[in-house]
Amino acid sequence: MSALTVDRGTAALDVRGLSVAYGARVALRDVSLSLPAGRLLGLVGPNGSGKTTLIRAVCGIVAPQAGEVRLDGADALRLSPRELALRAAVVPQNPQLPPAFTALELVLMGRTPHLRLLQTEGQADLRAARQAMLATDTWELAERPLGELSGGERQRLLVARALAQETPLLLLDEPTAHLDVGHQAATLGLMARLCRSEGKAVLAAVHDLTLAAQFCYRLVMLHQGRVVAEGSPGEVLTTERLRRVYGTSLHVLSHPVTGRPVLAPDGDAQ
Amino acid sequence: MNVLRPAPAVDAAEPLPASERALTGFGRSPWRRYLMATAALLGAIVLATAVGPASIPLEATARIVLSRLPGVELADSLPALWRDIIWEVRLPRVLLAGLTGAVLAMAGATYQGVFRNPLADPYLIGVATGAALGATIVIVTDTPHSWHGLSVLPMAAFAGAIASVVVVYGVARVGTTLPTTTLILAGVAVASLSTAITTFLMLRSTTHTLSVFSVILGSFNTATWGEFVWALPYALPAAVVILAHGRVLNVLSLDEEQARLLGVDPEKTKLLLLGVASLATAAAVAVAGTIGFVGLIVPHAVRLLWGPDNRQLLPMSILFGATFLILADLVARTVDQPSEVPVGIITAVCGVPFFLYLLRRARVGSFW
């Protein structure tokens, strides 16, 4: 659990000693992590390990019992919803979407924090939405009602909505869960590119460890609400640790091009 | 990494090509729609003012109304009785029906948006049953119907409606949040309680059953300028606040968590919108009784015809709600002359078949 050596003043996201409980059940215990601008950080861990809770606490949906969250130095717990939405955009997991609204209308809702009460979306907002939809391969869905779209298409639209919000920080909760292999790689690849070219900071909770290992500069592994490992994908994803945390034995191979870890289960070939 | 698609070349400064703007329907103003709906409303007002048991020519009706404008004198040669019928009886009745229809449809659309529930109507959290209880208490206790020139019945109905909403809010509140499910359940529970008390009082004093019943069914047959002017200060500010929140209501129709993530404070917004909608509904119920179906059906009809965007849904609901109730009241007072049919029966008999037709016609999934 080595502390990251990042100057606290410049971190896009800085979490210190965060603890969250739902009633008597403790979901996060003393979690700390730091994410500098221009980096894609992967949040991994088994089901129920606290990944979603961490994202929800950072964006103000659940109130922590202890600890602090700083977004580019500002205390997230004191920000209004609008100020928070100007700093961090979130792709939630399986949210409800009203079926009669169109894809473009949904993505334009990402512009909400930029608009005043009586203001309607202008050309600048439409451009931001269009650019986000082109980047996520959803522009051709623009006028389709959400009720007609597949799970993967909706998921990419949620990513587009977060991009249209034009925030320095992106928090993604399982952004690749409903996607095919091509769109999984495209989505995380897009995030990596945005980090590099626009200096965004991205925190992504990802179940697929192999996928996370290829795109993230570092991984933070949660288990039972605690950070159990943190470092480069090669440091975090070891056979021994995976057996302890996931309770299964995995072979850690090496990617032929990047050298990053690739995981394969034991299997039972019939 | 070779599965990566190349980054699409998007120049953010380049304006959208006209074809793409047209494709998505953006920037297309629905002014034609508003113009049509406004014309329909004005037509309904003229028609309903001109038609009644005393046959007054349309031209005379127009002259009487116009002569109220300062400096215009067109009605000198017309019988004074006509002037009284048009100005003191029909016009306030027509305008009160329009105001009530507008308020109920607007409140219905707001409730459906905030609760994300297609079954929500303006009476969902106990406004109607509270008003009925307040009015019933006045009727069965033989309280004088007028106090210092103010009519007591609408005041009691208003007080009952507000009391009911306050109790529902108070029960449903958890800390600083107002969970939607709790709010609906508390509303249903409080409504059941007020209905039970109203029924008990009604049965205890059988001589008043008919008066109580007419309050519950709703009617405009005692409409006066006073009632219209009294309800206006509740309806107008509510309309301003609600219309200003059309885009925010769209965001709220995702769900509360997403609304918060997009920078909208769901609790504040809910409290404000439900507060003003309930206040306006309470005022409408106080002067018109509990007229059903308008608040449920009109917003849905608009949604089925033109989609769910609240920025259009709210103004169109206001215009159509007013038109619908004016015409329904016209039918209510002319279909069975000389007696009147309660307007709530007309809204159900005329509105429901049209609504069912729209439902049948609607594509799957476009309903909500």
XYZ file of C-alpha atoms in Angstrom:
638
model
C 0.000 0.000 0.000
C 2.706 2.436 -0.989
C 1.622 6.038 -1.158
C 1.823 7.619 -4.571
C 4.483 10.234 -4.830
C 2.370 12.925 -6.422
C 2.395 16.515 -5.288
C -1.012 16.958 -3.637
C -1.484 20.408 -5.066
C -1.421 19.224 -8.683
C -3.428 15.982 -8.411
C -6.655 16.043 -10.450
C -8.152 13.681 -7.877
C -6.839 13.151 -4.391
C -8.596 10.788 -1.968
C -7.321 10.569 1.624
C -8.449 8.108 4.302
C -11.905 7.674 2.833
C -14.314 5.472 4.803
C -17.924 4.818 3.801
C -20.525 2.699 5.582
C -24.052 1.752 4.569
C -25.637 1.424 8.010
C -23.567 -1.163 9.872
C -21.883 -2.529 6.733
C -18.566 -0.864 6.023
C -18.039 -0.520 2.271
C -14.760 1.400 2.216
C -12.055 1.520 4.898
C -9.374 4.176 4.909
C -8.941 4.329 1.118
C -6.357 6.724 -0.303
C -5.403 7.276 -3.905
C -4.109 10.028 -6.075
C -4.535 10.638 -9.781
C -2.527 13.256 -11.673
C -3.841 15.028 -14.760
C -3.171 13.252 -18.037
C -3.405 9.739 -16.596
C -5.804 6.779 -16.819
C -6.026 4.949 -13.486
C -7.715 1.552 -13.329
C -9.801 0.569 -10.331
C -10.029 -3.216 -10.050
C -11.277 -5.746 -7.535
C -13.931 -8.460 -7.161
C -17.690 -7.848 -6.987
C -18.603 -5.930 -3.852
C -15.045 -4.781 -3.186
C -16.066 -1.091 -3.090
C -15.243 0.200 -6.595
C -18.686 1.701 -7.207
C -18.873 3.070 -3.665
C -15.544 4.845 -4.163
C -16.791 6.515 -7.362
C -20.107 7.434 -5.717
C -18.293 8.976 -2.762
C -15.981 10.996 -5.015
C -18.914 12.476 -6.952
C -20.997 13.273 -3.879
C -23.742 10.650 -4.190
C -22.848 8.991 -0.874
C -21.454 10.880 2.096
C -18.293 9.409 3.602
C -17.943 8.775 7.360
C -14.369 9.952 7.294
C -11.698 11.169 4.933
C -11.436 13.814 2.264
C -11.784 14.105 -1.482
C -10.026 16.868 -3.400
C -10.632 17.679 -7.050
C -7.722 19.741 -8.331
C -7.260 20.983 -4.792
C -10.940 21.860 -4.120
C -12.780 20.069 -1.319
C -15.353 17.953 -3.189
C -17.570 17.567 -0.126
C -18.174 21.330 -0.032
C -18.927 21.820 -3.728
C -22.479 22.310 -4.983
C -23.794 19.710 -7.466
C -23.199 22.172 -10.306
C -19.628 23.006 -9.277
C -18.945 19.291 -8.933
C -20.449 18.574 -12.359
C -18.166 21.186 -13.926
C -15.120 19.377 -12.486
C -16.015 15.689 -12.768
C -18.205 13.762 -15.210
C -19.454 10.310 -14.271
C -20.504 7.301 -16.334
C -22.754 5.421 -13.899
C -23.424 1.713 -14.001
C -26.825 0.664 -15.442
C -28.670 3.953 -14.939
C -32.320 4.447 -15.885
C -32.811 6.191 -19.205
C -36.196 7.549 -20.341
C -36.955 5.566 -23.530
C -38.696 8.341 -25.470
C -35.789 10.807 -25.385
C -33.405 10.649 -28.334
C -29.701 9.822 -28.170
C -28.734 13.406 -28.987
C -31.068 14.765 -26.302
C -29.387 12.479 -23.754
C -25.876 13.569 -24.736
C -26.929 17.239 -24.696
C -28.002 16.753 -21.064
C -24.257 16.549 -20.380
C -24.211 20.289 -21.071
C -26.496 20.979 -18.075
C -23.828 22.371 -15.716
C -22.714 24.812 -18.442
C -26.217 26.248 -18.950
C -28.156 28.768 -16.900
C -31.768 28.095 -15.918
C -33.424 29.830 -18.865
C -30.668 29.125 -21.375
C -31.183 26.569 -24.145
C -28.430 24.624 -25.862
C -26.607 26.699 -28.470
C -24.210 25.891 -31.281
C -21.290 25.421 -28.872
C -23.258 22.810 -26.908
C -24.367 21.060 -30.065
C -20.762 20.961 -31.269
C -19.569 19.474 -27.971
C -22.289 16.812 -28.155
C -21.521 16.014 -31.787
C -17.804 15.711 -31.131
C -18.441 13.416 -28.153
C -20.785 11.273 -30.232
C -18.365 11.007 -33.137
C -15.608 9.957 -30.732
C -17.788 7.227 -29.207
C -19.138 5.979 -32.541
C -22.716 7.053 -31.696
C -23.368 10.028 -34.007
C -25.444 7.951 -36.405
C -27.780 7.107 -33.481
C -28.470 10.825 -32.840
C -32.205 10.873 -33.551
C -33.039 7.349 -32.368
C -35.122 7.057 -29.161
C -33.208 5.479 -26.282
C -35.820 2.737 -25.893
C -34.807 1.276 -29.265
C -31.078 1.064 -28.527
C -29.022 -1.891 -27.322
C -27.242 -2.007 -23.972
C -23.878 -1.369 -25.616
C -25.182 1.604 -27.597
C -26.645 3.157 -24.456
C -23.394 2.611 -22.625
C -21.437 4.421 -25.331
C -23.985 7.242 -25.201
C -23.355 7.595 -21.467
C -19.652 7.923 -22.221
C -20.531 10.525 -24.869
C -22.669 12.418 -22.333
C -19.735 12.483 -19.900
C -17.390 13.722 -22.660
C -19.877 16.446 -23.664
C -19.705 17.670 -20.061
C -16.102 18.759 -20.847
C -14.653 18.201 -17.389
C -10.994 17.748 -16.431
C -11.859 14.550 -14.525
C -13.815 11.516 -15.742
C -15.089 8.788 -13.421
C -16.204 5.635 -15.217
C -18.020 2.821 -13.447
C -17.702 -0.289 -15.611
C -17.762 1.637 -18.902
C -17.092 -1.533 -20.900
C -19.526 -3.933 -19.191
C -22.040 -4.205 -22.062
C -19.616 -3.684 -24.925
C -18.288 -6.063 -27.553
C -14.525 -6.623 -27.705
C -14.040 -3.971 -30.396
C -15.914 -1.265 -28.521
C -14.274 -2.253 -25.201
C -10.836 -1.566 -26.625
C -12.080 1.509 -28.488
C -13.594 3.008 -25.316
C -10.533 2.534 -23.129
C -8.309 3.545 -26.064
C -10.322 6.758 -26.388
C -9.809 7.424 -22.671
C -6.059 6.856 -22.984
C -5.946 9.254 -25.946
C -7.963 11.909 -24.091
C -5.510 11.685 -21.201
C -2.564 12.085 -23.526
C -3.878 14.786 -25.865
C -6.181 16.814 -23.610
C -4.603 16.188 -20.238
C -7.779 14.703 -18.774
C -7.594 12.518 -15.683
C -9.648 9.307 -15.861
C -10.521 6.889 -13.082
C -12.116 3.749 -14.524
C -13.531 0.811 -12.580
C -12.973 -2.162 -14.870
C -13.799 -5.812 -14.258
C -11.714 -7.190 -17.108
C -8.210 -7.222 -15.638
C -6.493 -7.989 -18.956
C -8.266 -5.039 -20.588
C -7.412 -2.740 -17.660
C -3.771 -3.825 -17.790
C -3.412 -2.820 -21.449
C -4.666 0.751 -21.102
C -4.112 1.968 -17.525
C -0.869 3.501 -16.346
C -1.463 2.140 -12.867
C -4.012 -0.080 -11.143
C -5.539 0.218 -7.690
C -6.928 -3.071 -6.407
C -9.698 -3.032 -3.822
C -10.696 -6.014 -1.711
C -13.332 -5.879 1.019
C -13.266 -2.107 1.000
C -9.496 -1.748 1.380
C -6.717 -0.947 -1.065
C -4.733 -4.216 -1.211
C -2.374 -3.330 -4.046
C -1.437 -0.311 -6.060
C 1.139 0.132 -8.793
C 1.870 -0.712 -12.406
C -0.285 -3.521 -13.903
C 2.696 -5.875 -13.724
C 3.194 -5.156 -10.018
C -0.477 -5.522 -9.087
C -1.504 -8.551 -11.157
C 0.470 -11.446 -9.691
C -0.775 -15.052 -9.561
C -0.410 -15.130 -5.779
C -2.410 -11.923 -5.188
C -5.100 -12.881 -7.682
C -5.599 -16.213 -5.916
C -5.906 -14.466 -2.549
C -8.283 -11.707 -3.754
C -10.368 -13.509 -6.384
C -10.119 -17.037 -4.948
C -9.209 -18.514 -8.303
C -5.983 -19.470 -9.991
C -5.029 -17.441 -13.049
C -2.065 -17.689 -15.373
C -0.316 -14.384 -15.872
C 1.060 -14.265 -19.417
C 2.808 -11.448 -21.188
C 1.289 -9.400 -24.012
C 3.306 -10.088 -27.188
C 3.550 -6.373 -28.078
C 3.234 -4.315 -24.889
C 4.597 -6.813 -22.401
C 1.683 -5.988 -20.080
C 0.043 -8.857 -18.111
C -2.568 -11.008 -19.888
C -4.627 -13.289 -17.643
C -5.922 -16.734 -18.507
C -8.017 -18.956 -16.204
C -7.142 -22.627 -15.670
C -9.953 -23.748 -17.924
C -11.448 -27.185 -18.417
C -11.209 -27.898 -22.142
C -13.767 -30.559 -23.011
C -3.671 -1.866 -29.894
C -4.470 -2.369 -33.571
C -8.188 -2.741 -32.774
C -8.265 0.951 -31.993
C -10.290 2.965 -34.404
C -8.509 6.004 -35.760
C -9.590 9.164 -33.978
C -12.372 10.752 -36.053
C -11.257 14.053 -37.465
C -13.603 16.541 -35.815
C -12.970 20.203 -36.073
C -14.765 21.712 -33.110
C -14.796 25.171 -34.680
C -16.535 24.007 -37.829
C -20.266 24.782 -37.725
C -22.726 21.946 -38.194
C -23.716 21.386 -41.796
C -27.345 22.345 -42.412
C -28.190 18.787 -43.398
C -27.128 17.462 -40.007
C -29.047 20.163 -38.186
C -32.165 19.231 -40.104
C -31.461 15.550 -39.536
C -31.577 15.908 -35.794
C -34.412 18.414 -35.799
C -32.425 20.821 -33.704
C -32.873 24.546 -33.980
C -36.340 23.940 -35.434
C -38.633 26.168 -33.397
C -42.082 24.758 -32.628
C -43.709 28.198 -32.939
C -46.226 26.865 -35.467
C -47.436 24.433 -32.833
C -47.830 27.169 -30.218
C -49.623 29.399 -32.699
C -52.071 26.629 -33.553
C -52.688 25.786 -29.893
C -53.183 29.462 -28.990
C -55.645 29.876 -31.853
C -57.545 26.803 -30.660
C -57.691 28.249 -27.138
C -58.983 31.639 -28.341
C -61.530 29.882 -30.558
C -62.742 27.832 -27.588
C -63.065 30.978 -25.453
C -65.135 32.783 -28.115
C -67.313 29.736 -28.784
C -67.971 28.996 -25.128
C -68.765 32.641 -24.380
C -71.207 32.896 -27.293
C -73.119 29.672 -26.635
C -75.662 29.312 -23.832
C -79.382 29.096 -22.977
C -79.932 32.760 -23.872
C -79.158 33.027 -27.569
C -76.946 36.055 -28.025
C -75.470 36.613 -31.505
C -71.736 36.078 -31.849
C -71.297 39.610 -33.133
C -73.074 41.061 -30.074
C -70.893 38.895 -27.817
C -67.766 40.270 -29.432
C -69.030 43.848 -29.101
C -69.866 43.407 -25.425
C -66.420 41.954 -24.638
C -64.557 44.545 -26.701
C -66.494 47.438 -25.157
C -64.774 46.677 -21.870
C -61.563 48.003 -23.360
C -61.004 51.611 -22.331
C -62.295 54.073 -24.919
C -64.255 51.465 -26.875
C -68.047 51.774 -26.746
C -69.840 49.304 -28.981
C -72.500 47.823 -26.721
C -74.746 50.873 -26.012
C -77.583 49.652 -28.179
C -77.583 46.090 -26.776
C -79.898 44.939 -23.963
C -78.391 45.319 -20.491
C -79.361 41.704 -19.734
C -77.133 40.489 -22.558
C -74.271 42.503 -21.218
C -74.771 40.982 -17.765
C -75.005 37.443 -19.121
C -71.853 37.763 -21.179
C -69.794 39.765 -18.748
C -70.959 38.557 -15.340
C -71.947 34.948 -16.063
C -70.336 33.409 -19.120
C -66.944 35.062 -19.430
C -65.821 34.499 -15.824
C -67.032 30.913 -16.091
C -65.144 30.307 -19.335
C -61.962 31.922 -18.053
C -62.133 30.057 -14.736
C -62.553 26.767 -16.605
C -59.562 27.691 -18.786
C -57.436 28.623 -15.782
C -58.359 25.398 -13.975
C -57.636 23.254 -17.033
C -54.293 24.976 -17.574
C -53.278 24.539 -13.922
C -54.326 20.872 -13.741
C -52.567 19.934 -16.990
C -49.433 21.862 -16.035
C -49.355 20.314 -12.552
C -49.983 16.863 -14.046
C -47.065 17.209 -16.457
C -44.851 18.452 -13.609
C -45.831 15.602 -11.274
C -45.289 13.004 -14.010
C -41.840 14.451 -14.709
C -40.744 14.745 -11.092
C -42.100 11.335 -10.066
C -41.032 9.688 -13.357
C -44.364 7.930 -13.152
C -46.960 8.000 -15.931
C -49.754 7.469 -13.377
C -48.965 10.639 -11.444
C -51.740 13.226 -11.534
C -52.096 16.527 -9.659
C -54.081 14.795 -6.924
C -51.403 12.167 -6.260
C -50.229 13.613 -2.958
C -53.576 14.341 -1.408
C -54.586 17.775 -2.732
C -58.044 16.697 -3.921
C -59.060 14.649 -0.907
C -57.731 17.321 1.454
C -59.778 19.958 -0.337
C -62.875 17.770 -0.236
C -62.430 17.249 3.507
C -61.997 20.973 4.138
C -65.125 21.789 2.131
C -67.104 18.988 3.756
C -66.337 20.240 7.255
C -67.710 23.678 6.303
C -70.826 22.176 4.702
C -71.805 19.734 7.464
C -71.174 22.196 10.289
C -73.503 24.744 8.646
C -70.811 27.409 8.808
C -72.033 30.582 7.110
C -70.911 30.482 3.490
C -69.660 34.017 3.548
C -67.403 35.760 6.023
C -66.639 39.469 5.686
C -67.561 39.208 2.021
C -65.207 36.317 1.407
C -66.675 33.033 0.381
C -65.767 30.440 2.990
C -66.059 27.221 0.991
C -63.086 27.746 -1.350
C -60.990 28.969 1.596
C -61.761 25.798 3.537
C -61.036 23.634 0.499
C -57.745 25.461 -0.052
C -56.802 25.068 3.621
C -57.657 21.354 3.490
C -55.570 20.842 0.357
C -52.549 22.669 1.764
C -52.826 20.894 5.125
C -52.909 17.546 3.354
C -49.830 18.355 1.240
C -47.934 19.602 4.304
C -48.704 16.391 6.204
C -47.628 14.248 3.222
C -44.352 16.168 2.819
C -43.696 16.002 6.550
C -44.248 12.250 6.712
C -42.243 11.495 3.557
C -39.214 13.592 4.406
C -36.118 11.576 5.375
C -33.451 13.944 6.680
C -33.032 16.497 3.918
C -34.252 14.224 1.136
C -37.719 13.527 -0.175
C -37.723 9.957 -1.549
C -40.237 9.694 -4.358
C -41.637 6.311 -3.380
C -42.214 7.392 0.222
C -43.900 10.542 -1.033
C -46.341 8.592 -3.227
C -47.120 6.093 -0.454
C -47.620 8.856 2.126
C -49.873 10.646 -0.389
C -52.020 7.583 -0.927
C -52.248 6.919 2.827
C -53.201 10.510 3.733
C -55.706 10.581 0.850
C -57.353 7.399 2.148
C -57.612 8.891 5.619
C -59.197 12.144 4.407
C -61.614 10.211 2.190
C -62.628 8.063 5.151
C -63.310 11.138 7.293
C -65.181 12.878 4.447
C -67.358 9.813 3.877
C -68.067 9.502 7.585
C -69.118 13.168 7.855
C -71.231 12.832 4.732
C -73.079 9.774 6.046
C -73.590 11.385 9.452
C -75.463 14.282 7.917
C -77.462 12.957 4.991
C -79.081 16.335 4.284
C -75.758 17.649 3.014
C -74.759 14.676 0.883
C -75.648 16.384 -2.380
C -73.672 19.559 -1.613
C -70.615 17.560 -0.646
C -70.956 15.428 -3.757
C -71.070 18.465 -6.021
C -67.837 19.779 -4.482
C -66.157 16.438 -5.074
C -67.340 16.155 -8.685
C -66.436 19.716 -9.498
C -68.355 22.392 -11.377
C -68.056 25.940 -12.643
C -71.729 26.892 -12.263
C -71.042 29.434 -9.531
C -67.997 30.964 -11.196
C -67.406 34.666 -10.577
C -64.684 37.152 -11.418
C -63.769 37.037 -7.730
C -62.845 33.366 -7.903
C -60.843 33.870 -11.087
C -58.933 36.795 -9.618
C -58.405 34.897 -6.380
C -56.863 31.831 -8.094
C -54.680 33.800 -10.513
C -51.924 34.778 -8.008
C -51.302 31.066 -7.360
C -51.488 29.937 -10.979
C -49.297 32.595 -12.593
C -46.156 32.363 -10.412
C -46.422 28.564 -10.545
C -46.520 28.684 -14.347
C -43.495 31.010 -14.474
C -41.438 28.782 -12.152
C -42.446 25.530 -13.846
C -41.943 26.783 -17.419
C -38.486 28.051 -16.468
C -37.571 24.516 -15.341
C -38.460 22.641 -18.546
C -34.894 21.654 -19.388
C -34.095 20.832 -15.756
C -37.193 18.632 -15.599
C -35.843 16.701 -18.603
C -32.645 16.031 -16.654
C -34.661 15.039 -13.588
C -36.585 12.520 -15.705
C -33.375 10.442 -15.971
C -33.211 9.715 -12.267
C -32.183 11.689 -9.211
C -28.666 10.331 -9.059
C -27.930 11.229 -12.683
C -29.546 14.636 -12.223
C -27.111 15.296 -9.388
C -24.164 14.084 -11.476
C -25.223 16.560 -14.171
C -25.239 19.428 -11.683
C -28.926 19.649 -10.761
C -29.787 19.558 -7.052
C -32.664 17.067 -7.181
C -33.992 17.768 -3.696
C -34.219 21.535 -4.093
C -35.726 21.238 -7.558
C -38.294 18.646 -6.496
C -39.357 20.674 -3.491
C -39.712 23.863 -5.551
C -41.601 22.305 -8.467
C -43.914 20.117 -6.383
C -44.474 23.045 -4.023
C -45.649 25.524 -6.659
C -47.587 22.847 -8.588
C -49.392 21.782 -5.409
C -50.178 25.374 -4.456
C -51.664 26.107 -7.883
C -53.629 22.840 -7.840
C -54.981 23.610 -4.373
C -56.187 26.996 -5.626
C -57.811 25.419 -8.693
C -59.516 22.729 -6.623
C -60.729 25.342 -4.137
C -62.634 27.243 -6.832
C -63.610 24.416 -9.186
C -63.819 21.215 -7.142
C -61.884 18.069 -7.929
C -62.137 17.633 -11.685
C -60.518 14.405 -12.784
C -58.669 13.183 -15.886
C -57.472 16.592 -17.136
C -54.187 16.475 -15.238
C -53.560 12.879 -16.247
C -54.709 12.799 -19.849
C -53.711 16.165 -21.336
C -49.942 15.866 -20.663
C -49.930 12.297 -21.942
C -51.772 13.280 -25.105
C -49.223 16.044 -25.737
C -46.379 13.618 -25.023
C -47.793 11.026 -27.409
C -48.239 13.616 -30.154
C -45.005 15.609 -29.836
C -42.567 13.739 -27.606
C -41.334 14.015 -24.028
C -39.282 17.247 -24.093
C -40.677 19.224 -21.148
C -39.761 22.505 -22.803
C -42.593 21.857 -25.238
C -44.656 19.544 -23.103
C -45.307 22.124 -20.379
C -46.507 25.072 -22.520
C -48.511 22.792 -24.809
C -50.142 21.118 -21.783
C -51.125 24.535 -20.430
C -52.712 25.596 -23.740
C -54.474 22.288 -24.366
C -55.547 21.842 -20.745
C -57.291 25.231 -20.877
C -58.905 24.511 -24.259
C -60.020 21.038 -23.216
C -61.690 22.114 -19.975
C -63.407 25.131 -21.582
C -64.954 22.845 -24.215
C -65.794 20.168 -21.630
C -67.577 22.791 -19.510
C -69.427 24.036 -22.595
C -70.716 20.521 -23.203
C -71.498 20.085 -19.485
C -73.842 23.066 -19.419
C -75.494 22.602 -22.831
C -75.907 18.861 -23.335
C -78.759 18.345 -20.836
C -80.454 21.742 -20.582
C -81.775 23.196 -18.402
C -79.859 21.113 -15.869
C -76.071 20.697 -15.854
C -73.898 17.604 -16.008
C -70.867 17.660 -13.669
C -67.896 18.657 -15.822
C -65.796 15.784 -14.449
C -68.160 13.344 -16.147
C -67.698 15.155 -19.466
C -63.894 15.173 -19.177
C -64.011 11.425 -18.643
C -66.570 10.645 -21.359
C -64.917 12.839 -24.022
C -61.288 12.705 -22.959
C -60.824 9.029 -22.256
C -61.823 7.639 -25.700
C -59.483 10.129 -27.411
C -56.732 9.179 -25.022
C -57.273 5.469 -25.608
C -57.115 6.113 -29.358
C -53.734 7.849 -28.919
C -52.512 4.972 -26.771
C -53.430 2.435 -29.441
C -51.760 4.511 -32.124
C -48.540 5.072 -30.156
C -45.412 3.150 -30.972
C -44.136 0.845 -28.277
C -41.720 2.684 -26.016
C -42.712 6.171 -27.072
C -45.284 6.365 -24.320
C -42.898 7.281 -21.530
